[in-house]
């Protein structure tokens, strides 16, 4: 049996990323522990010492998927680190050390790779992340780099846990990231750590695939989310993207992804001065279905898509 097929119905594209991940969980069986120790959250969580839990995450950048040949290589290295840092931030953790794997065609430019690694190193030093090893593999396919990052957290935040009555917060403006911000975003580490120190935070994750797809993934089947569209902060890039696409700026805020802002749920009695700077964009309802609803009309939002691999 070879790794490829010409029949779309028999390929991973017939499932898409989320259904494929669910299938992989089934294939792994008892080899994969349930969340939070295994698959299902931004990081896997496991005991490390008496007063902290270890966080482990991995993420990649792939040519023509996450960056282009024309993109500055230092920003490619920076993005690789911050994609992983953002997962640690979503759990309220502190990043510690990492290993890197390179999947490199033999034609990769030394100058390009040096600039990429130096860009990554500068950010690693700034965030006190030690790069402790890795692996290089020659490939005949597209250039890709992977990082596995270890961190820790005293009280890790989970994606699940949102409760009816919770308010929904987001740490910054959304939309239009593909105009360049997808290479320059900064992981919200300080904000995540601030949230993790508060008792009223019930759920948190980083927005990587788009608000319209990431928020439903945080909801239990017994809850839904009512969004105040007027309160969703629009990045200036969303306005520019709107001029280019013809879609409304709000569409880009909901669907573009790679914003890497933190999306979190908190109790109404949480003191606002204890929270990091944020925008309150809605609330969680005791309404079955895990839906996104228009807070003004109560109507479901039909277009609940964002970025999904293999689609």
Short mmCIF file of C-alpha atoms in Angstrom, two decimals:
data_model
loop_
_atom_site.label_atom_id
_atom_site.label_comp_id
_atom_site.label_asym_id
_atom_site.label_seq_id
_atom_site.Cartn_x
_atom_site.Cartn_y
_atom_site.Cartn_z
CA UNK A 1 0.00 0.00 0.00
CA UNK A 2 1.43 3.37 -1.04
CA UNK A 3 0.91 6.66 0.83
CA UNK A 4 -1.05 8.40 -1.96
CA UNK A 5 -4.33 7.84 -3.82
CA UNK A 6 -5.94 9.32 -6.92
CA UNK A 7 -9.40 8.75 -5.46
CA UNK A 8 -10.52 11.85 -3.49
CA UNK A 9 -13.09 9.79 -1.57
CA UNK A 10 -10.26 7.67 -0.16
CA UNK A 11 -7.96 10.57 0.69
CA UNK A 12 -7.65 12.65 3.84
CA UNK A 13 -9.32 15.52 1.96
CA UNK A 14 -12.60 13.59 2.24
CA UNK A 15 -12.50 14.17 6.02
CA UNK A 16 -10.82 17.53 6.58
CA UNK A 17 -8.59 18.37 9.53
CA UNK A 18 -11.05 18.07 12.42
CA UNK A 19 -12.60 14.78 11.36
CA UNK A 20 -9.13 13.41 10.57
CA UNK A 21 -7.90 14.29 14.07
CA UNK A 22 -10.91 12.48 15.53
CA UNK A 23 -10.13 9.47 13.38
CA UNK A 24 -6.46 9.49 14.45
CA UNK A 25 -7.61 9.46 18.09
CA UNK A 26 -9.58 6.29 17.31
CA UNK A 27 -6.62 4.70 15.53
CA UNK A 28 -4.34 5.46 18.46
CA UNK A 29 -6.76 3.82 20.88
CA UNK A 30 -5.38 3.34 24.38
CA UNK A 31 -2.00 4.70 23.28
CA UNK A 32 -3.48 8.23 23.43
CA UNK A 33 -4.62 9.40 26.89
CA UNK A 34 -7.62 11.72 27.06
CA UNK A 35 -7.30 15.50 27.40
CA UNK A 36 -5.65 17.25 29.18
CA UNK A 37 -2.85 14.67 29.21
CA UNK A 38 -3.42 13.89 25.53
CA UNK A 39 -5.01 15.29 22.38
CA UNK A 40 -7.74 17.91 22.58
CA UNK A 41 -6.31 21.19 23.88
CA UNK A 42 -3.68 23.76 22.88
CA UNK A 43 -1.02 21.82 24.82
CA UNK A 44 -0.84 18.42 26.45
CA UNK A 45 -0.62 18.75 30.24
CA UNK A 46 1.20 16.33 32.52
CA UNK A 47 2.62 16.40 36.02
CA UNK A 48 6.15 17.77 36.28
CA UNK A 49 6.58 18.85 39.89
CA UNK A 50 4.48 19.48 42.97
CA UNK A 51 3.48 23.05 42.16
CA UNK A 52 3.38 23.06 38.35
CA UNK A 53 2.23 21.08 35.35
CA UNK A 54 4.30 20.57 32.22
CA UNK A 55 2.93 21.84 28.90
CA UNK A 56 3.99 20.26 25.62
CA UNK A 57 3.05 21.54 22.16
CA UNK A 58 4.25 21.26 18.59
CA UNK A 59 3.63 23.32 15.46
CA UNK A 60 5.09 23.81 12.00
CA UNK A 61 5.58 26.24 9.15
CA UNK A 62 5.38 24.90 5.60
CA UNK A 63 6.38 26.68 2.40
CA UNK A 64 3.37 27.89 0.38
CA UNK A 65 1.09 27.07 3.30
CA UNK A 66 2.33 29.30 6.13
CA UNK A 67 4.86 31.42 4.26
CA UNK A 68 6.00 32.25 0.74
CA UNK A 69 9.44 32.24 -0.88
CA UNK A 70 9.27 36.04 -1.01
CA UNK A 71 8.69 36.38 2.76
CA UNK A 72 11.68 37.54 4.84
CA UNK A 73 13.32 34.40 6.27
CA UNK A 74 13.85 35.98 9.70
CA UNK A 75 10.08 36.42 9.96
CA UNK A 76 9.55 32.77 8.99
CA UNK A 77 11.74 31.71 11.93
CA UNK A 78 9.96 34.18 14.17
CA UNK A 79 6.58 32.79 13.13
CA UNK A 80 7.64 29.21 13.90
CA UNK A 81 8.50 30.20 17.47
CA UNK A 82 5.43 32.38 18.05
CA UNK A 83 3.01 29.74 16.72
CA UNK A 84 4.27 27.50 19.51
CA UNK A 85 4.49 30.29 22.07
CA UNK A 86 0.85 31.13 21.37
CA UNK A 87 -0.22 27.63 22.41
CA UNK A 88 1.68 28.03 25.68
CA UNK A 89 0.08 31.48 26.14
CA UNK A 90 -3.41 30.02 25.68
CA UNK A 91 -2.77 27.70 28.63
CA UNK A 92 -1.43 30.53 30.80
CA UNK A 93 2.04 29.00 30.76
CA UNK A 94 5.71 29.92 30.70
CA UNK A 95 7.80 28.63 27.76
CA UNK A 96 11.05 26.87 28.67
CA UNK A 97 12.88 24.87 25.99
CA UNK A 98 12.38 23.56 22.48
CA UNK A 99 13.68 21.24 19.78
CA UNK A 100 13.47 21.96 16.04
CA UNK A 101 13.13 19.63 13.07
CA UNK A 102 13.91 20.72 9.52
CA UNK A 103 12.51 18.96 6.44
CA UNK A 104 14.77 20.46 3.81
CA UNK A 105 15.22 19.96 0.06
CA UNK A 106 18.93 19.93 -0.78
CA UNK A 107 18.47 23.14 -2.80
CA UNK A 108 17.63 25.26 0.27
CA UNK A 109 19.85 28.34 0.36
CA UNK A 110 22.33 28.50 3.24
CA UNK A 111 21.84 32.26 3.45
CA UNK A 112 18.05 31.81 3.66
CA UNK A 113 18.32 29.15 6.37
CA UNK A 114 20.82 31.21 8.38
CA UNK A 115 18.55 34.25 8.33
CA UNK A 116 15.57 32.08 9.33
CA UNK A 117 17.41 30.49 12.27
CA UNK A 118 18.83 33.82 13.42
CA UNK A 119 15.34 35.33 13.37
CA UNK A 120 14.07 32.46 15.48
CA UNK A 121 17.06 32.72 17.85
CA UNK A 122 16.53 36.42 18.48
CA UNK A 123 12.95 35.79 19.60
CA UNK A 124 13.95 32.71 21.61
CA UNK A 125 16.45 34.79 23.55
CA UNK A 126 13.87 37.51 24.15
CA UNK A 127 11.42 34.97 25.58
CA UNK A 128 14.10 32.94 27.42
CA UNK A 129 13.46 29.78 25.42
CA UNK A 130 16.44 27.42 25.16
CA UNK A 131 16.77 25.57 21.84
CA UNK A 132 18.20 22.26 23.05
CA UNK A 133 18.30 20.06 19.94
CA UNK A 134 16.44 18.74 16.95
CA UNK A 135 16.76 16.88 13.67
CA UNK A 136 17.40 17.53 9.97
CA UNK A 137 15.90 15.42 7.20
CA UNK A 138 16.33 15.75 3.44
CA UNK A 139 13.06 15.85 1.54
CA UNK A 140 12.05 16.07 -2.09
CA UNK A 141 8.86 17.89 -1.08
CA UNK A 142 8.26 21.44 0.13
CA UNK A 143 10.45 22.97 2.79
CA UNK A 144 9.01 22.67 6.31
CA UNK A 145 10.19 23.44 9.83
CA UNK A 146 8.72 22.02 13.02
CA UNK A 147 9.16 22.97 16.66
CA UNK A 148 8.25 21.10 19.81
CA UNK A 149 8.08 23.41 22.82
CA UNK A 150 8.02 22.55 26.52
CA UNK A 151 6.65 24.93 29.13
CA UNK A 152 4.94 24.86 32.49
CA UNK A 153 1.96 26.37 34.27
CA UNK A 154 0.75 26.43 37.85
CA UNK A 155 -2.94 26.42 36.86
CA UNK A 156 -3.25 25.54 33.15
CA UNK A 157 -6.23 27.02 31.32
CA UNK A 158 -8.33 24.65 29.20
CA UNK A 159 -10.42 25.24 26.09
CA UNK A 160 -13.43 23.56 27.66
CA UNK A 161 -15.24 24.77 30.75
CA UNK A 162 -17.35 27.65 29.44
CA UNK A 163 -20.55 28.02 31.49
CA UNK A 164 -23.90 29.72 30.81
CA UNK A 165 -23.68 33.34 31.88
CA UNK A 166 -19.97 33.64 31.11
CA UNK A 167 -18.81 36.64 29.13
CA UNK A 168 -16.61 36.13 26.05
CA UNK A 169 -13.42 38.18 25.83
CA UNK A 170 -10.78 38.62 23.14
CA UNK A 171 -7.42 40.30 23.72
CA UNK A 172 -7.16 42.24 20.47
CA UNK A 173 -8.52 43.10 17.02
CA UNK A 174 -9.19 40.46 14.39
CA UNK A 175 -9.12 40.01 10.63
CA UNK A 176 -6.85 40.51 7.65
CA UNK A 177 -3.86 38.68 9.08
CA UNK A 178 -2.77 37.39 5.66
CA UNK A 179 -1.76 40.91 4.65
CA UNK A 180 1.42 40.39 6.70
CA UNK A 181 0.42 40.21 10.36
CA UNK A 182 0.49 36.38 10.17
CA UNK A 183 4.29 36.72 10.14
CA UNK A 184 4.56 39.43 12.81
CA UNK A 185 1.98 38.58 15.50
CA UNK A 186 3.16 38.36 19.10
CA UNK A 187 2.04 35.49 21.32
CA UNK A 188 -0.01 36.82 24.26
CA UNK A 189 2.12 35.23 26.97
CA UNK A 190 1.70 37.94 29.62
CA UNK A 191 -2.05 38.08 29.06
CA UNK A 192 -2.37 34.29 29.30
CA UNK A 193 -0.42 34.22 32.56
CA UNK A 194 -2.59 37.02 33.94
CA UNK A 195 -5.75 35.11 33.04
CA UNK A 196 -4.45 31.88 34.58
CA UNK A 197 -3.96 33.65 37.91
CA UNK A 198 -7.65 34.61 38.13
CA UNK A 199 -10.34 32.34 39.61
CA UNK A 200 -13.17 33.33 37.26
CA UNK A 201 -11.60 32.25 33.93
CA UNK A 202 -13.40 29.14 32.71
CA UNK A 203 -11.86 28.60 29.25
CA UNK A 204 -9.17 29.98 26.95
CA UNK A 205 -7.55 29.29 23.58
CA UNK A 206 -5.73 31.22 20.90
CA UNK A 207 -7.51 32.16 17.67
CA UNK A 208 -5.55 30.40 14.95
CA UNK A 209 -8.23 29.18 12.52
CA UNK A 210 -10.74 32.02 12.84
CA UNK A 211 -13.24 33.13 15.50
CA UNK A 212 -16.17 31.46 13.69
CA UNK A 213 -14.53 28.04 13.87
CA UNK A 214 -12.47 28.29 17.07
CA UNK A 215 -15.26 29.55 19.34
CA UNK A 216 -17.66 26.65 18.59
CA UNK A 217 -14.82 24.28 19.44
CA UNK A 218 -14.84 25.67 23.00
CA UNK A 219 -18.56 25.03 23.57
CA UNK A 220 -20.15 21.98 25.13
CA UNK A 221 -23.24 20.53 23.37
CA UNK A 222 -25.38 22.12 26.11
CA UNK A 223 -24.21 25.69 25.46
CA UNK A 224 -24.20 28.25 22.65
CA UNK A 225 -22.49 31.60 22.21
CA UNK A 226 -24.30 34.87 21.49
CA UNK A 227 -21.98 37.28 19.68
CA UNK A 228 -22.36 41.04 19.64
CA UNK A 229 -21.11 41.80 16.13
CA UNK A 230 -20.77 45.50 16.90
CA UNK A 231 -18.36 44.70 19.75
CA UNK A 232 -15.99 42.46 17.75
CA UNK A 233 -12.80 44.54 17.31
CA UNK A 234 -11.76 44.93 13.68
CA UNK A 235 -8.08 45.22 12.82
CA UNK A 236 -7.23 47.86 10.19
CA UNK A 237 -6.02 44.93 8.07
CA UNK A 238 -9.60 43.61 8.04
CA UNK A 239 -10.72 46.87 6.42
CA UNK A 240 -7.97 46.63 3.81
CA UNK A 241 -8.76 42.96 3.16
CA UNK A 242 -12.40 43.93 2.70
CA UNK A 243 -11.48 46.35 -0.08
CA UNK A 244 -9.55 43.57 -1.82
CA UNK A 245 -12.08 40.76 -1.38
CA UNK A 246 -15.44 42.51 -1.46
CA UNK A 247 -16.39 40.75 1.78
CA UNK A 248 -17.40 42.88 4.81
CA UNK A 249 -14.62 43.57 7.35
CA UNK A 250 -16.57 41.53 9.93
CA UNK A 251 -16.40 38.51 7.61
CA UNK A 252 -12.60 38.71 7.74
CA UNK A 253 -12.64 39.09 11.54
CA UNK A 254 -14.73 35.93 11.80
CA UNK A 255 -13.01 33.75 9.22
CA UNK A 256 -9.44 34.74 8.38
CA UNK A 257 -7.58 33.12 11.29
CA UNK A 258 -3.91 33.49 12.31
CA UNK A 259 -4.80 36.39 14.61
CA UNK A 260 -3.41 34.48 17.62
CA UNK A 261 -5.32 36.67 20.04
CA UNK A 262 -6.61 34.92 23.18
CA UNK A 263 -10.29 34.02 23.29
CA UNK A 264 -11.53 33.43 26.83
CA UNK A 265 -14.66 33.04 28.95
CA UNK A 266 -15.01 34.70 32.34
CA UNK A 267 -17.66 35.14 35.01
CA UNK A 268 -19.65 38.41 34.99
CA UNK A 269 -18.39 39.27 38.49
CA UNK A 270 -14.73 39.17 37.44
CA UNK A 271 -13.25 42.59 38.19
CA UNK A 272 -12.44 44.33 34.91
CA UNK A 273 -9.26 45.85 36.33
CA UNK A 274 -7.95 42.34 37.04
CA UNK A 275 -8.32 41.24 33.43
CA UNK A 276 -5.79 42.03 30.71
CA UNK A 277 -6.87 44.58 28.06
CA UNK A 278 -9.69 42.95 26.13
CA UNK A 279 -12.96 43.38 24.27
CA UNK A 280 -16.14 41.72 25.54
CA UNK A 281 -17.81 40.32 22.42
CA UNK A 282 -20.67 38.21 23.75
CA UNK A 283 -21.80 35.70 26.32
CA UNK A 284 -22.43 32.01 26.79
CA UNK A 285 -26.08 30.89 26.78
CA UNK A 286 -27.87 27.89 28.25
CA UNK A 287 -28.90 26.91 24.74
CA UNK A 288 -28.16 23.42 23.34
CA UNK A 289 -26.33 22.84 20.10
CA UNK A 290 -22.93 24.52 20.46
CA UNK A 291 -24.12 27.27 18.11
CA UNK A 292 -22.99 30.78 17.34
CA UNK A 293 -25.96 33.14 17.62
CA UNK A 294 -26.51 36.77 16.72
CA UNK A 295 -27.05 38.44 20.12
CA UNK A 296 -29.53 40.93 18.64
CA UNK A 297 -31.76 38.54 16.71
CA UNK A 298 -31.01 35.16 18.28
CA UNK A 299 -30.53 33.73 14.80
CA UNK A 300 -27.79 31.14 14.24
CA UNK A 301 -24.75 32.23 12.25
CA UNK A 302 -24.82 29.89 9.27
CA UNK A 303 -21.30 30.62 7.99
CA UNK A 304 -19.21 28.98 10.74
CA UNK A 305 -16.06 28.22 8.83
CA UNK A 306 -12.45 29.26 9.10
CA UNK A 307 -9.17 27.74 8.00
CA UNK A 308 -9.08 23.96 8.02
CA UNK A 309 -6.24 21.81 6.69
CA UNK A 310 -7.11 19.28 3.94
CA UNK A 311 -10.23 21.22 2.87
#
